[in-house]
């Protein structure tokens, strides 16, 4: 398989993901836990991308072009039901960043996402969730006083600016906080355990 057709496949997987997301936003179903149809698509996309990665290695810009490299990262970010795949990808992405072949911001997002699913503090404050006051706030951050320094070092805005952006986006997409914060938290912990993020 040549790299041009691989790029097209990766972009098509990403487009299917975003189309479903738009459909769920339009029907008001995006905020109601992890949608079953979406979970199925995320797992399917992860499986396909995993085959591609086994074939060509991590899909860097150099290998698949800018659009497909971004699409691959997005598919990985969304493969939350596949802990082993996400951890494999973060190792490969870390390697690519060290060789200056991938965007360190993508690595920051993926590293933070894995940390949050493993109930560990994140480094860059890229992952947000509803807090007890019904507001979207960053998940637990390691050494909060250093987060803006870390973010700046890879070209991200401040955590305060990002919080405003995330809250505005949620408002525009009509996301609502969970009706029962504690029930949702328990549901989330049960799900993490069921797919293997936690024990």
Tab-separated table of C-alpha atoms in Angstrom:
chain	number	residue	atom	x	y	z
A	1	UNK	CA	0.000	0.000	0.000
A	2	UNK	CA	1.523	3.343	-0.996
A	3	UNK	CA	1.609	6.242	1.435
A	4	UNK	CA	-0.835	8.352	-0.602
A	5	UNK	CA	-3.611	5.762	-0.239
A	6	UNK	CA	-2.689	5.349	3.463
A	7	UNK	CA	-3.166	9.117	3.905
A	8	UNK	CA	-6.602	8.896	2.266
A	9	UNK	CA	-7.626	6.017	4.546
A	10	UNK	CA	-6.548	7.878	7.709
A	11	UNK	CA	-8.363	11.060	6.642
A	12	UNK	CA	-11.530	9.051	5.867
A	13	UNK	CA	-11.431	7.491	9.369
A	14	UNK	CA	-11.142	10.960	10.936
A	15	UNK	CA	-13.984	12.317	8.781
A	16	UNK	CA	-16.291	9.471	9.853
A	17	UNK	CA	-15.465	10.285	13.481
A	18	UNK	CA	-16.220	14.008	13.107
A	19	UNK	CA	-19.413	13.391	11.100
A	20	UNK	CA	-20.756	11.157	13.866
A	21	UNK	CA	-19.779	13.768	16.473
A	22	UNK	CA	-21.715	16.454	14.552
A	23	UNK	CA	-24.731	14.144	14.322
A	24	UNK	CA	-24.636	13.523	18.087
A	25	UNK	CA	-24.270	17.247	18.843
A	26	UNK	CA	-27.272	18.015	16.597
A	27	UNK	CA	-29.406	15.399	18.355
A	28	UNK	CA	-28.233	16.520	21.822
A	29	UNK	CA	-26.739	13.105	22.606
A	30	UNK	CA	-23.041	13.980	22.848
A	31	UNK	CA	-22.971	14.846	26.548
A	32	UNK	CA	-24.865	11.766	27.743
A	33	UNK	CA	-21.980	9.519	28.756
A	34	UNK	CA	-19.885	7.689	26.168
A	35	UNK	CA	-22.262	7.094	23.272
A	36	UNK	CA	-22.347	3.430	22.190
A	37	UNK	CA	-22.248	4.182	18.459
A	38	UNK	CA	-19.287	6.496	18.982
A	39	UNK	CA	-17.438	3.955	21.161
A	40	UNK	CA	-17.878	1.361	18.405
A	41	UNK	CA	-16.537	3.740	15.736
A	42	UNK	CA	-13.584	4.809	17.908
A	43	UNK	CA	-12.604	1.173	18.482
A	44	UNK	CA	-12.953	0.340	14.782
A	45	UNK	CA	-10.846	3.369	13.768
A	46	UNK	CA	-8.186	2.454	16.356
A	47	UNK	CA	-8.001	-1.102	14.976
A	48	UNK	CA	-7.523	0.149	11.423
A	49	UNK	CA	-4.934	2.747	12.426
A	50	UNK	CA	-3.080	0.156	14.500
A	51	UNK	CA	-2.685	-1.992	11.351
A	52	UNK	CA	-1.336	1.037	9.472
A	53	UNK	CA	1.126	1.833	12.283
A	54	UNK	CA	2.342	-1.774	12.277
A	55	UNK	CA	2.941	-1.331	8.557
A	56	UNK	CA	4.573	2.135	8.346
A	57	UNK	CA	5.362	3.162	11.933
A	58	UNK	CA	3.938	6.327	13.493
A	59	UNK	CA	2.154	8.418	10.789
A	60	UNK	CA	4.339	11.543	10.790
A	61	UNK	CA	3.918	14.518	8.420
A	62	UNK	CA	6.962	13.239	6.534
A	63	UNK	CA	5.243	9.872	5.874
A	64	UNK	CA	1.594	10.766	5.308
A	65	UNK	CA	1.369	14.568	4.971
A	66	UNK	CA	0.078	17.221	7.367
A	67	UNK	CA	-3.667	16.482	7.154
A	68	UNK	CA	-3.328	12.720	7.653
A	69	UNK	CA	-0.757	13.132	10.451
A	70	UNK	CA	-3.235	15.342	12.324
A	71	UNK	CA	-6.081	12.926	11.543
A	72	UNK	CA	-4.042	10.012	12.948
A	73	UNK	CA	-3.412	11.927	16.177
A	74	UNK	CA	-7.127	12.712	16.509
A	75	UNK	CA	-8.052	9.032	16.026
A	76	UNK	CA	-5.525	8.092	18.726
A	77	UNK	CA	-6.908	10.773	21.097
A	78	UNK	CA	-10.385	9.310	20.609
A	79	UNK	CA	-9.380	5.657	21.047
A	80	UNK	CA	-10.159	5.869	24.767
A	81	UNK	CA	-11.479	2.304	24.969
A	82	UNK	CA	-8.080	0.956	23.845
A	83	UNK	CA	-5.506	1.667	26.609
A	84	UNK	CA	-2.786	-0.574	25.115
A	85	UNK	CA	-3.096	1.097	21.711
A	86	UNK	CA	-2.977	4.610	23.212
A	87	UNK	CA	0.090	3.746	25.302
A	88	UNK	CA	1.825	2.213	22.280
A	89	UNK	CA	1.095	5.399	20.305
A	90	UNK	CA	2.320	7.764	23.025
A	91	UNK	CA	5.662	5.930	23.042
A	92	UNK	CA	5.943	6.176	19.247
A	93	UNK	CA	4.841	9.811	19.236
A	94	UNK	CA	7.362	10.649	21.971
A	95	UNK	CA	10.082	9.114	19.804
A	96	UNK	CA	8.914	11.112	16.771
A	97	UNK	CA	8.878	14.368	18.792
A	98	UNK	CA	12.425	13.704	20.031
A	99	UNK	CA	13.518	13.335	16.393
A	100	UNK	CA	11.691	16.571	15.555
A	101	UNK	CA	9.236	14.718	13.300
A	102	UNK	CA	6.015	15.428	15.234
A	103	UNK	CA	4.298	18.262	17.096
A	104	UNK	CA	5.106	18.345	20.852
A	105	UNK	CA	1.621	19.779	21.478
A	106	UNK	CA	0.064	16.560	20.174
A	107	UNK	CA	2.277	14.620	22.570
A	108	UNK	CA	1.202	16.888	25.457
A	109	UNK	CA	-2.498	16.234	24.748
A	110	UNK	CA	-2.017	12.486	24.450
A	111	UNK	CA	0.207	12.255	27.552
A	112	UNK	CA	-2.338	14.244	29.588
A	113	UNK	CA	-5.258	12.172	28.339
A	114	UNK	CA	-3.585	8.915	29.350
A	115	UNK	CA	-2.674	10.377	32.770
A	116	UNK	CA	-6.291	11.404	33.401
A	117	UNK	CA	-7.630	7.967	32.451
A	118	UNK	CA	-5.086	6.395	34.814
A	119	UNK	CA	-6.227	8.790	37.589
A	120	UNK	CA	-2.859	10.569	37.607
A	121	UNK	CA	-2.248	14.334	37.475
A	122	UNK	CA	-1.722	15.812	34.008
A	123	UNK	CA	1.283	17.965	33.106
A	124	UNK	CA	-0.107	20.459	30.590
A	125	UNK	CA	-3.725	20.910	31.661
A	126	UNK	CA	-5.130	19.942	28.267
A	127	UNK	CA	-7.908	17.694	29.611
A	128	UNK	CA	-11.094	19.181	31.042
A	129	UNK	CA	-14.173	17.822	32.781
A	130	UNK	CA	-17.242	19.087	34.639
A	131	UNK	CA	-16.515	20.023	38.249
A	132	UNK	CA	-18.879	19.914	41.246
A	133	UNK	CA	-20.019	23.479	40.490
A	134	UNK	CA	-21.184	22.467	37.005
A	135	UNK	CA	-18.288	24.206	35.260
A	136	UNK	CA	-15.731	22.774	32.837
A	137	UNK	CA	-12.349	22.883	34.558
A	138	UNK	CA	-8.965	21.248	33.939
A	139	UNK	CA	-8.549	17.794	35.458
A	140	UNK	CA	-6.009	17.524	38.284
A	141	UNK	CA	-2.671	19.116	37.308
A	142	UNK	CA	0.780	18.179	38.600
A	143	UNK	CA	2.448	21.267	40.128
A	144	UNK	CA	-0.167	23.789	39.043
A	145	UNK	CA	2.285	26.675	39.533
A	146	UNK	CA	4.427	25.288	36.680
A	147	UNK	CA	1.681	24.495	34.176
A	148	UNK	CA	1.814	27.770	32.212
A	149	UNK	CA	5.592	27.489	31.938
A	150	UNK	CA	5.209	23.958	30.507
A	151	UNK	CA	2.446	25.084	28.155
A	152	UNK	CA	4.467	28.063	26.917
A	153	UNK	CA	7.514	25.852	26.239
A	154	UNK	CA	5.547	23.953	23.549
A	155	UNK	CA	3.580	26.890	22.148
A	156	UNK	CA	0.284	26.554	24.034
A	157	UNK	CA	-1.705	29.476	25.483
A	158	UNK	CA	-2.157	29.890	29.257
A	159	UNK	CA	-4.378	27.543	31.250
A	160	UNK	CA	-6.653	30.519	32.056
A	161	UNK	CA	-7.107	31.372	28.358
A	162	UNK	CA	-7.710	27.719	27.492
A	163	UNK	CA	-10.347	27.368	30.229
A	164	UNK	CA	-12.271	30.295	28.733
A	165	UNK	CA	-12.061	28.778	25.231
A	166	UNK	CA	-13.242	25.333	26.417
A	167	UNK	CA	-16.186	26.800	28.358
A	168	UNK	CA	-17.241	28.962	25.403
A	169	UNK	CA	-17.043	25.972	23.044
A	170	UNK	CA	-19.198	23.862	25.386
A	171	UNK	CA	-21.759	26.670	25.509
A	172	UNK	CA	-21.804	26.981	21.711
A	173	UNK	CA	-22.294	23.209	21.342
A	174	UNK	CA	-24.934	23.258	24.085
A	175	UNK	CA	-23.140	20.806	26.407
A	176	UNK	CA	-24.722	20.544	29.816
A	177	UNK	CA	-23.095	19.457	33.093
A	178	UNK	CA	-24.179	16.038	34.381
A	179	UNK	CA	-27.410	16.084	36.395
A	180	UNK	CA	-25.757	13.990	39.107
A	181	UNK	CA	-22.031	14.743	39.425
A	182	UNK	CA	-21.247	11.852	41.807
A	183	UNK	CA	-23.183	9.284	39.791
A	184	UNK	CA	-21.352	10.330	36.615
A	185	UNK	CA	-18.005	10.156	38.407
A	186	UNK	CA	-18.763	6.609	39.596
A	187	UNK	CA	-19.958	5.630	36.113
A	188	UNK	CA	-16.683	6.977	34.680
A	189	UNK	CA	-14.553	5.067	37.204
A	190	UNK	CA	-16.481	1.840	36.462
A	191	UNK	CA	-15.903	2.369	32.733
A	192	UNK	CA	-12.154	3.005	33.217
A	193	UNK	CA	-11.918	-0.266	35.123
A	194	UNK	CA	-13.973	-2.159	32.526
A	195	UNK	CA	-11.661	-1.236	29.630
A	196	UNK	CA	-8.437	-1.622	31.596
A	197	UNK	CA	-7.330	1.923	32.478
A	198	UNK	CA	-7.518	1.210	36.196
A	199	UNK	CA	-7.696	-1.891	38.373
